[in-house]
């Protein structure tokens, strides 16, 4: 049984990594290597510059209260009162890499619940956009709207996209102003935390390169 479980985990891991790599290859093929370099570097390079200030394991997670996709208020305090919480910051439903990661988390949700945990995903998108993401991906965990990246900023995760990369995003039809209701062009570094019932971060995975994601298994 142990060998079977390990084999299954490796298979799932390979699947999410294959999906991420395949999307990158497809994108580079569509827009060209030079345009892709501008797109990637103008985001990843800026994200790297804020990593030293990001919260890590052993630190206390800031308490927060945010609206979900239906406008209902969700607090971290209530979630960790029932058990540990996984809190993942994603860029938005417009980001194919995030959608791959969110689907992988949804597949793992029964196991998370079996272990007594809950799952919260946070992005700077407006609630209506969050609802679209939830419905499009058939997600059944909390999808919260963090206007102006208020909570992400408390976790030390916020960076500003370079203008050249913004132009590439707009050319791809990804208007962050419309999605986030903000002119800031700021995003959270993609990060996942496990927070225990005392509010302590007991696990973190933070990667400036949004093309890399934690395997949920």
mmCIF file of N, CA, C and O in Angstrom, residues 16-17 19-21 23-25 27-28 30-48 51 88-92 94-102 157 159-162 164-166 168-170 172 174 176 185-192 205-215:
data_model
loop_
_atom_site.group_PDB
_atom_site.id
_atom_site.type_symbol
_atom_site.label_atom_id
_atom_site.label_comp_id
_atom_site.label_asym_id
_atom_site.label_seq_id
_atom_site.Cartn_x
_atom_site.Cartn_y
_atom_site.Cartn_z
ATOM 1 N N UNK A 16 0.772 17.664 -13.068
ATOM 2 C CA UNK A 16 0.699 19.123 -12.932
ATOM 3 C C UNK A 16 1.938 19.775 -13.528
ATOM 4 O O UNK A 16 1.845 20.790 -14.218
ATOM 5 N N UNK A 17 3.098 19.178 -13.332
ATOM 6 C CA UNK A 17 4.308 19.757 -13.901
ATOM 7 C C UNK A 17 4.288 19.685 -15.421
ATOM 8 O O UNK A 17 4.743 20.606 -16.098
ATOM 9 N N UNK A 19 1.598 19.759 -17.293
ATOM 10 C CA UNK A 19 0.636 20.760 -17.750
ATOM 11 C C UNK A 19 1.261 22.153 -17.760
ATOM 12 O O UNK A 19 1.080 22.925 -18.710
ATOM 13 N N UNK A 20 1.981 22.490 -16.687
ATOM 14 C CA UNK A 20 2.614 23.801 -16.595
ATOM 15 C C UNK A 20 3.657 23.984 -17.702
ATOM 16 O O UNK A 20 3.694 25.019 -18.375
ATOM 17 N N UNK A 21 4.488 22.961 -17.895
ATOM 18 C CA UNK A 21 5.531 23.034 -18.924
ATOM 19 C C UNK A 21 4.921 23.118 -20.317
ATOM 20 O O UNK A 21 5.412 23.855 -21.185
ATOM 21 N N UNK A 23 2.023 24.400 -21.132
ATOM 22 C CA UNK A 23 1.454 25.725 -21.394
ATOM 23 C C UNK A 23 2.562 26.723 -21.735
ATOM 24 O O UNK A 23 2.407 27.537 -22.654
ATOM 25 N N UNK A 24 3.681 26.659 -21.001
ATOM 26 C CA UNK A 24 4.789 27.563 -21.297
ATOM 27 C C UNK A 24 5.288 27.368 -22.725
ATOM 28 O O UNK A 24 5.497 28.341 -23.463
ATOM 29 N N UNK A 25 5.466 26.128 -23.124
ATOM 30 C CA UNK A 25 5.933 25.837 -24.479
ATOM 31 C C UNK A 25 4.949 26.359 -25.517
ATOM 32 O O UNK A 25 5.350 26.938 -26.547
ATOM 33 N N UNK A 27 2.787 28.846 -25.142
ATOM 34 C CA UNK A 27 2.797 30.307 -25.126
ATOM 35 C C UNK A 27 3.998 30.858 -25.893
ATOM 36 O O UNK A 27 3.858 31.774 -26.713
ATOM 37 N N UNK A 28 5.170 30.300 -25.640
ATOM 38 C CA UNK A 28 6.381 30.742 -26.348
ATOM 39 C C UNK A 28 6.226 30.514 -27.848
ATOM 40 O O UNK A 28 6.617 31.350 -28.670
ATOM 41 N N UNK A 30 3.471 30.618 -29.506
ATOM 42 C CA UNK A 30 2.490 31.562 -30.061
ATOM 43 C C UNK A 30 3.036 32.972 -30.192
ATOM 44 O O UNK A 30 2.786 33.652 -31.190
ATOM 45 N N UNK A 31 3.765 33.445 -29.174
ATOM 46 C CA UNK A 31 4.163 34.855 -29.177
ATOM 47 C C UNK A 31 5.643 35.066 -29.501
ATOM 48 O O UNK A 31 6.066 36.202 -29.716
ATOM 49 N N UNK A 32 6.410 33.977 -29.528
ATOM 50 C CA UNK A 32 7.826 34.083 -29.841
ATOM 51 C C UNK A 32 8.682 34.206 -28.590
ATOM 52 O O UNK A 32 8.224 34.697 -27.554
ATOM 53 N N UNK A 33 9.920 33.786 -28.703
ATOM 54 C CA UNK A 33 10.822 33.735 -27.546
ATOM 55 C C UNK A 33 11.128 35.121 -26.995
ATOM 56 O O UNK A 33 11.209 35.309 -25.764
ATOM 57 N N UNK A 34 11.306 36.127 -27.867
ATOM 58 C CA UNK A 34 11.653 37.463 -27.390
ATOM 59 C C UNK A 34 10.506 38.086 -26.602
ATOM 60 O O UNK A 34 10.715 38.662 -25.527
ATOM 61 N N UNK A 35 9.293 37.994 -27.134
ATOM 62 C CA UNK A 35 8.131 38.553 -26.437
ATOM 63 C C UNK A 35 7.894 37.810 -25.122
ATOM 64 O O UNK A 35 7.545 38.417 -24.100
ATOM 65 N N UNK A 36 8.086 36.483 -25.138
ATOM 66 C CA UNK A 36 7.895 35.693 -23.930
ATOM 67 C C UNK A 36 8.903 36.089 -22.852
ATOM 68 O O UNK A 36 8.560 36.170 -21.666
ATOM 69 N N UNK A 37 10.138 36.372 -23.261
ATOM 70 C CA UNK A 37 11.165 36.784 -22.300
ATOM 71 C C UNK A 37 10.772 38.096 -21.618
ATOM 72 O O UNK A 37 10.947 38.258 -20.404
ATOM 73 N N UNK A 38 10.237 39.034 -22.396
ATOM 74 C CA UNK A 38 9.780 40.309 -21.823
ATOM 75 C C UNK A 38 8.628 40.070 -20.859
ATOM 76 O O UNK A 38 8.581 40.643 -19.763
ATOM 77 N N UNK A 39 7.696 39.227 -21.265
ATOM 78 C CA UNK A 39 6.535 38.912 -20.434
ATOM 79 C C UNK A 39 6.958 38.270 -19.112
ATOM 80 O O UNK A 39 6.501 38.669 -18.034
ATOM 81 N N UNK A 40 7.820 37.268 -19.204
ATOM 82 C CA UNK A 40 8.242 36.540 -18.001
ATOM 83 C C UNK A 40 9.132 37.402 -17.108
ATOM 84 O O UNK A 40 8.890 37.517 -15.903
ATOM 85 N N UNK A 41 10.158 38.018 -17.693
ATOM 86 C CA UNK A 41 11.123 38.764 -16.883
ATOM 87 C C UNK A 41 10.503 39.966 -16.193
ATOM 88 O O UNK A 41 10.896 40.318 -15.075
ATOM 89 N N UNK A 42 9.536 40.596 -16.852
ATOM 90 C CA UNK A 42 8.893 41.775 -16.274
ATOM 91 C C UNK A 42 7.976 41.456 -15.117
ATOM 92 O O UNK A 42 7.473 42.370 -14.445
ATOM 93 N N UNK A 43 7.761 40.176 -14.874
ATOM 94 C CA UNK A 43 6.972 39.761 -13.719
ATOM 95 C C UNK A 43 7.845 38.999 -12.708
ATOM 96 O O UNK A 43 7.888 39.332 -11.521
ATOM 97 N N UNK A 44 8.558 38.009 -13.188
ATOM 98 C CA UNK A 44 9.352 37.162 -12.297
ATOM 99 C C UNK A 44 10.472 37.956 -11.639
ATOM 100 O O UNK A 44 10.726 37.821 -10.431
ATOM 101 N N UNK A 45 11.134 38.817 -12.411
ATOM 102 C CA UNK A 45 12.215 39.620 -11.850
ATOM 103 C C UNK A 45 11.725 40.534 -10.746
ATOM 104 O O UNK A 45 12.385 40.686 -9.707
ATOM 105 N N UNK A 46 10.554 41.127 -10.940
ATOM 106 C CA UNK A 46 9.982 42.011 -9.918
ATOM 107 C C UNK A 46 9.549 41.214 -8.685
ATOM 108 O O UNK A 46 9.691 41.678 -7.555
ATOM 109 N N UNK A 47 9.018 40.027 -8.908
ATOM 110 C CA UNK A 47 8.597 39.188 -7.783
ATOM 111 C C UNK A 47 9.785 38.784 -6.917
ATOM 112 O O UNK A 47 9.696 38.730 -5.692
ATOM 113 N N UNK A 48 10.910 38.505 -7.559
ATOM 114 C CA UNK A 48 12.108 38.112 -6.804
ATOM 115 C C UNK A 48 12.547 39.207 -5.837
ATOM 116 O O UNK A 48 13.089 38.929 -4.768
ATOM 117 N N UNK A 51 10.933 38.884 -2.245
ATOM 118 C CA UNK A 51 10.929 37.604 -1.523
ATOM 119 C C UNK A 51 11.504 37.698 -0.114
ATOM 120 O O UNK A 51 11.053 36.987 0.793
ATOM 121 N N UNK A 88 -3.563 29.750 -0.120
ATOM 122 C CA UNK A 88 -2.754 29.880 -1.338
ATOM 123 C C UNK A 88 -3.087 31.191 -2.040
ATOM 124 O O UNK A 88 -4.253 31.551 -2.197
ATOM 125 N N UNK A 89 -2.066 31.930 -2.418
ATOM 126 C CA UNK A 89 -2.220 33.186 -3.151
ATOM 127 C C UNK A 89 -1.999 32.917 -4.632
ATOM 128 O O UNK A 89 -0.970 32.354 -5.020
ATOM 129 N N UNK A 90 -2.972 33.314 -5.447
ATOM 130 C CA UNK A 90 -2.842 33.134 -6.891
ATOM 131 C C UNK A 90 -3.076 34.471 -7.587
ATOM 132 O O UNK A 90 -3.609 35.413 -7.000
ATOM 133 N N UNK A 91 -2.678 34.570 -8.826
ATOM 134 C CA UNK A 91 -2.675 35.829 -9.554
ATOM 135 C C UNK A 91 -4.063 36.241 -10.035
ATOM 136 O O UNK A 91 -4.420 37.413 -10.032
ATOM 137 N N UNK A 92 -4.847 35.266 -10.468
ATOM 138 C CA UNK A 92 -6.187 35.544 -10.955
ATOM 139 C C UNK A 92 -6.645 34.476 -11.920
ATOM 140 O O UNK A 92 -5.831 33.704 -12.450
ATOM 141 N N UNK A 94 -7.507 34.813 -14.838
ATOM 142 C CA UNK A 94 -7.000 35.102 -16.182
ATOM 143 C C UNK A 94 -5.680 34.387 -16.442
ATOM 144 O O UNK A 94 -5.220 34.323 -17.593
ATOM 145 N N UNK A 95 -5.044 33.877 -15.386
ATOM 146 C CA UNK A 95 -3.717 33.268 -15.486
ATOM 147 C C UNK A 95 -3.841 31.758 -15.662
ATOM 148 O O UNK A 95 -4.266 31.059 -14.734
ATOM 149 N N UNK A 96 -3.489 31.222 -16.823
ATOM 150 C CA UNK A 96 -3.617 29.779 -17.044
ATOM 151 C C UNK A 96 -2.806 28.936 -16.055
ATOM 152 O O UNK A 96 -3.222 27.845 -15.679
ATOM 153 N N UNK A 97 -1.656 29.441 -15.629
ATOM 154 C CA UNK A 97 -0.851 28.703 -14.651
ATOM 155 C C UNK A 97 -1.617 28.557 -13.332
ATOM 156 O O UNK A 97 -1.592 27.498 -12.697
ATOM 157 N N UNK A 98 -2.282 29.637 -12.939
ATOM 158 C CA UNK A 98 -3.083 29.593 -11.707
ATOM 159 C C UNK A 98 -4.246 28.612 -11.844
ATOM 160 O O UNK A 98 -4.576 27.884 -10.898
ATOM 161 N N UNK A 99 -4.872 28.586 -13.005
ATOM 162 C CA UNK A 99 -5.994 27.676 -13.213
ATOM 163 C C UNK A 99 -5.559 26.215 -13.122
ATOM 164 O O UNK A 99 -6.277 25.376 -12.567
ATOM 165 N N UNK A 100 -4.373 25.916 -13.646
ATOM 166 C CA UNK A 100 -3.836 24.558 -13.526
ATOM 167 C C UNK A 100 -3.628 24.214 -12.052
ATOM 168 O O UNK A 100 -3.989 23.123 -11.584
ATOM 169 N N UNK A 101 -3.058 25.154 -11.300
ATOM 170 C CA UNK A 101 -2.802 24.917 -9.881
ATOM 171 C C UNK A 101 -4.090 24.787 -9.083
ATOM 172 O O UNK A 101 -4.201 23.928 -8.201
ATOM 173 N N UNK A 102 -5.078 25.614 -9.388
ATOM 174 C CA UNK A 102 -6.350 25.558 -8.658
ATOM 175 C C UNK A 102 -7.081 24.241 -8.924
ATOM 176 O O UNK A 102 -7.678 23.657 -8.016
ATOM 177 N N UNK A 157 4.019 39.799 -0.025
ATOM 178 C CA UNK A 157 4.064 39.109 -1.313
ATOM 179 C C UNK A 157 3.842 39.992 -2.537
ATOM 180 O O UNK A 157 3.885 39.494 -3.664
ATOM 181 N N UNK A 159 4.153 42.618 -5.608
ATOM 182 C CA UNK A 159 5.104 43.247 -6.521
ATOM 183 C C UNK A 159 4.348 43.938 -7.651
ATOM 184 O O UNK A 159 3.175 43.654 -7.905
ATOM 185 N N UNK A 160 5.041 44.856 -8.320
ATOM 186 C CA UNK A 160 4.446 45.626 -9.417
ATOM 187 C C UNK A 160 5.027 45.153 -10.747
ATOM 188 O O UNK A 160 6.241 45.012 -10.892
ATOM 189 N N UNK A 161 4.166 44.901 -11.711
ATOM 190 C CA UNK A 161 4.588 44.406 -13.022
ATOM 191 C C UNK A 161 5.227 45.538 -13.833
ATOM 192 O O UNK A 161 4.706 46.653 -13.870
ATOM 193 N N UNK A 162 6.330 45.244 -14.489
ATOM 194 C CA UNK A 162 6.984 46.237 -15.335
ATOM 195 C C UNK A 162 6.090 46.602 -16.522
ATOM 196 O O UNK A 162 5.312 45.775 -17.001
ATOM 197 N N UNK A 164 6.691 47.055 -19.693
ATOM 198 C CA UNK A 164 6.847 46.253 -20.912
ATOM 199 C C UNK A 164 6.070 44.946 -20.810
ATOM 200 O O UNK A 164 5.470 44.484 -21.791
ATOM 201 N N UNK A 165 6.063 44.356 -19.622
ATOM 202 C CA UNK A 165 5.312 43.116 -19.417
ATOM 203 C C UNK A 165 3.808 43.389 -19.418
ATOM 204 O O UNK A 165 3.024 42.559 -19.891
ATOM 205 N N UNK A 166 3.402 44.551 -18.925
ATOM 206 C CA UNK A 166 1.982 44.917 -18.953
ATOM 207 C C UNK A 166 1.482 44.950 -20.399
ATOM 208 O O UNK A 166 0.379 44.502 -20.701
ATOM 209 N N UNK A 168 2.582 43.298 -22.916
ATOM 210 C CA UNK A 168 2.451 41.932 -23.429
ATOM 211 C C UNK A 168 1.188 41.270 -22.880
ATOM 212 O O UNK A 168 0.493 40.539 -23.604
ATOM 213 N N UNK A 169 0.883 41.518 -21.616
ATOM 214 C CA UNK A 169 -0.342 40.953 -21.034
ATOM 215 C C UNK A 169 -1.578 41.509 -21.732
ATOM 216 O O UNK A 169 -2.515 40.763 -22.052
ATOM 217 N N UNK A 170 -1.585 42.795 -21.975
ATOM 218 C CA UNK A 170 -2.723 43.413 -22.671
ATOM 219 C C UNK A 170 -2.873 42.856 -24.074
ATOM 220 O O UNK A 170 -3.994 42.631 -24.544
ATOM 221 N N UNK A 172 -2.259 39.955 -24.942
ATOM 222 C CA UNK A 172 -2.842 38.619 -24.789
ATOM 223 C C UNK A 172 -4.284 38.678 -24.283
ATOM 224 O O UNK A 172 -4.906 37.643 -24.030
ATOM 225 N N UNK A 174 -5.281 40.193 -21.431
ATOM 226 C CA UNK A 174 -5.337 40.095 -19.966
ATOM 227 C C UNK A 174 -5.219 41.488 -19.357
ATOM 228 O O UNK A 174 -4.118 41.970 -19.082
ATOM 229 N N UNK A 176 -5.539 43.557 -16.393
ATOM 230 C CA UNK A 176 -5.604 43.430 -14.943
ATOM 231 C C UNK A 176 -6.400 44.560 -14.303
ATOM 232 O O UNK A 176 -6.956 44.386 -13.216
ATOM 233 N N UNK A 185 -1.554 47.583 -11.201
ATOM 234 C CA UNK A 185 -0.804 46.523 -11.876
ATOM 235 C C UNK A 185 0.117 45.799 -10.895
ATOM 236 O O UNK A 185 1.296 45.577 -11.165
ATOM 237 N N UNK A 186 -0.459 45.462 -9.758
ATOM 238 C CA UNK A 186 0.264 44.706 -8.737
ATOM 239 C C UNK A 186 -0.324 43.313 -8.607
ATOM 240 O O UNK A 186 -1.531 43.110 -8.786
ATOM 241 N N UNK A 187 0.533 42.358 -8.276
ATOM 242 C CA UNK A 187 0.117 40.972 -8.091
ATOM 243 C C UNK A 187 0.795 40.390 -6.857
ATOM 244 O O UNK A 187 1.848 40.879 -6.436
ATOM 245 N N UNK A 188 0.226 39.313 -6.309
ATOM 246 C CA UNK A 188 0.934 38.606 -5.246
ATOM 247 C C UNK A 188 1.893 37.579 -5.846
ATOM 248 O O UNK A 188 1.613 36.988 -6.895
ATOM 249 N N UNK A 189 3.039 37.406 -5.196
ATOM 250 C CA UNK A 189 3.888 36.272 -5.541
ATOM 251 C C UNK A 189 3.073 35.013 -5.282
ATOM 252 O O UNK A 189 2.324 34.927 -4.304
ATOM 253 N N UNK A 190 3.167 34.024 -6.165
ATOM 254 C CA UNK A 190 2.425 32.782 -5.942
ATOM 255 C C UNK A 190 3.018 32.068 -4.728
ATOM 256 O O UNK A 190 4.211 31.764 -4.699
ATOM 257 N N UNK A 191 2.176 31.841 -3.729
ATOM 258 C CA UNK A 191 2.642 31.293 -2.455
ATOM 259 C C UNK A 191 1.563 30.437 -1.822
ATOM 260 O O UNK A 191 0.363 30.703 -1.993
ATOM 261 N N UNK A 192 1.984 29.412 -1.105
ATOM 262 C CA UNK A 192 1.060 28.550 -0.375
ATOM 263 C C UNK A 192 1.577 28.358 1.047
ATOM 264 O O UNK A 192 2.756 28.075 1.255
ATOM 265 N N UNK A 205 5.513 27.626 0.806
ATOM 266 C CA UNK A 205 6.116 27.422 -0.514
ATOM 267 C C UNK A 205 5.892 28.698 -1.294
ATOM 268 O O UNK A 205 4.760 29.062 -1.627
ATOM 269 N N UNK A 206 6.985 29.431 -1.554
ATOM 270 C CA UNK A 206 6.913 30.733 -2.203
ATOM 271 C C UNK A 206 7.868 30.723 -3.390
ATOM 272 O O UNK A 206 9.038 30.402 -3.228
ATOM 273 N N UNK A 207 7.353 31.053 -4.567
ATOM 274 C CA UNK A 207 8.192 31.003 -5.761
ATOM 275 C C UNK A 207 7.928 32.236 -6.613
ATOM 276 O O UNK A 207 6.785 32.476 -7.021
ATOM 277 N N UNK A 208 8.970 33.016 -6.851
ATOM 278 C CA UNK A 208 8.822 34.215 -7.675
ATOM 279 C C UNK A 208 8.425 33.876 -9.106
ATOM 280 O O UNK A 208 7.785 34.682 -9.785
ATOM 281 N N UNK A 209 8.795 32.687 -9.556
ATOM 282 C CA UNK A 209 8.472 32.257 -10.918
ATOM 283 C C UNK A 209 7.092 31.611 -10.913
ATOM 284 O O UNK A 209 6.916 30.463 -10.485
ATOM 285 N N UNK A 210 6.106 32.355 -11.384
ATOM 286 C CA UNK A 210 4.722 31.882 -11.344
ATOM 287 C C UNK A 210 4.477 30.672 -12.226
ATOM 288 O O UNK A 210 3.416 30.037 -12.150
ATOM 289 N N UNK A 211 5.460 30.298 -13.036
ATOM 290 C CA UNK A 211 5.330 29.093 -13.856
ATOM 291 C C UNK A 211 5.604 27.825 -13.053
ATOM 292 O O UNK A 211 5.295 26.723 -13.514
ATOM 293 N N UNK A 212 6.156 27.995 -11.852
ATOM 294 C CA UNK A 212 6.435 26.862 -10.956
ATOM 295 C C UNK A 212 5.376 26.834 -9.861
ATOM 296 O O UNK A 212 5.099 27.867 -9.246
ATOM 297 N N UNK A 213 4.810 25.686 -9.590
ATOM 298 C CA UNK A 213 3.778 25.595 -8.561
ATOM 299 C C UNK A 213 4.031 24.387 -7.654
ATOM 300 O O UNK A 213 4.607 23.368 -8.089
ATOM 301 N N UNK A 214 3.581 24.515 -6.431
ATOM 302 C CA UNK A 214 3.667 23.414 -5.476
ATOM 303 C C UNK A 214 2.719 22.303 -5.897
ATOM 304 O O UNK A 214 1.554 22.556 -6.210
ATOM 305 N N UNK A 215 3.226 21.075 -5.902
ATOM 306 C CA UNK A 215 2.347 19.942 -6.164
ATOM 307 C C UNK A 215 1.489 19.694 -4.929
ATOM 308 O O UNK A 215 2.021 19.483 -3.837
#
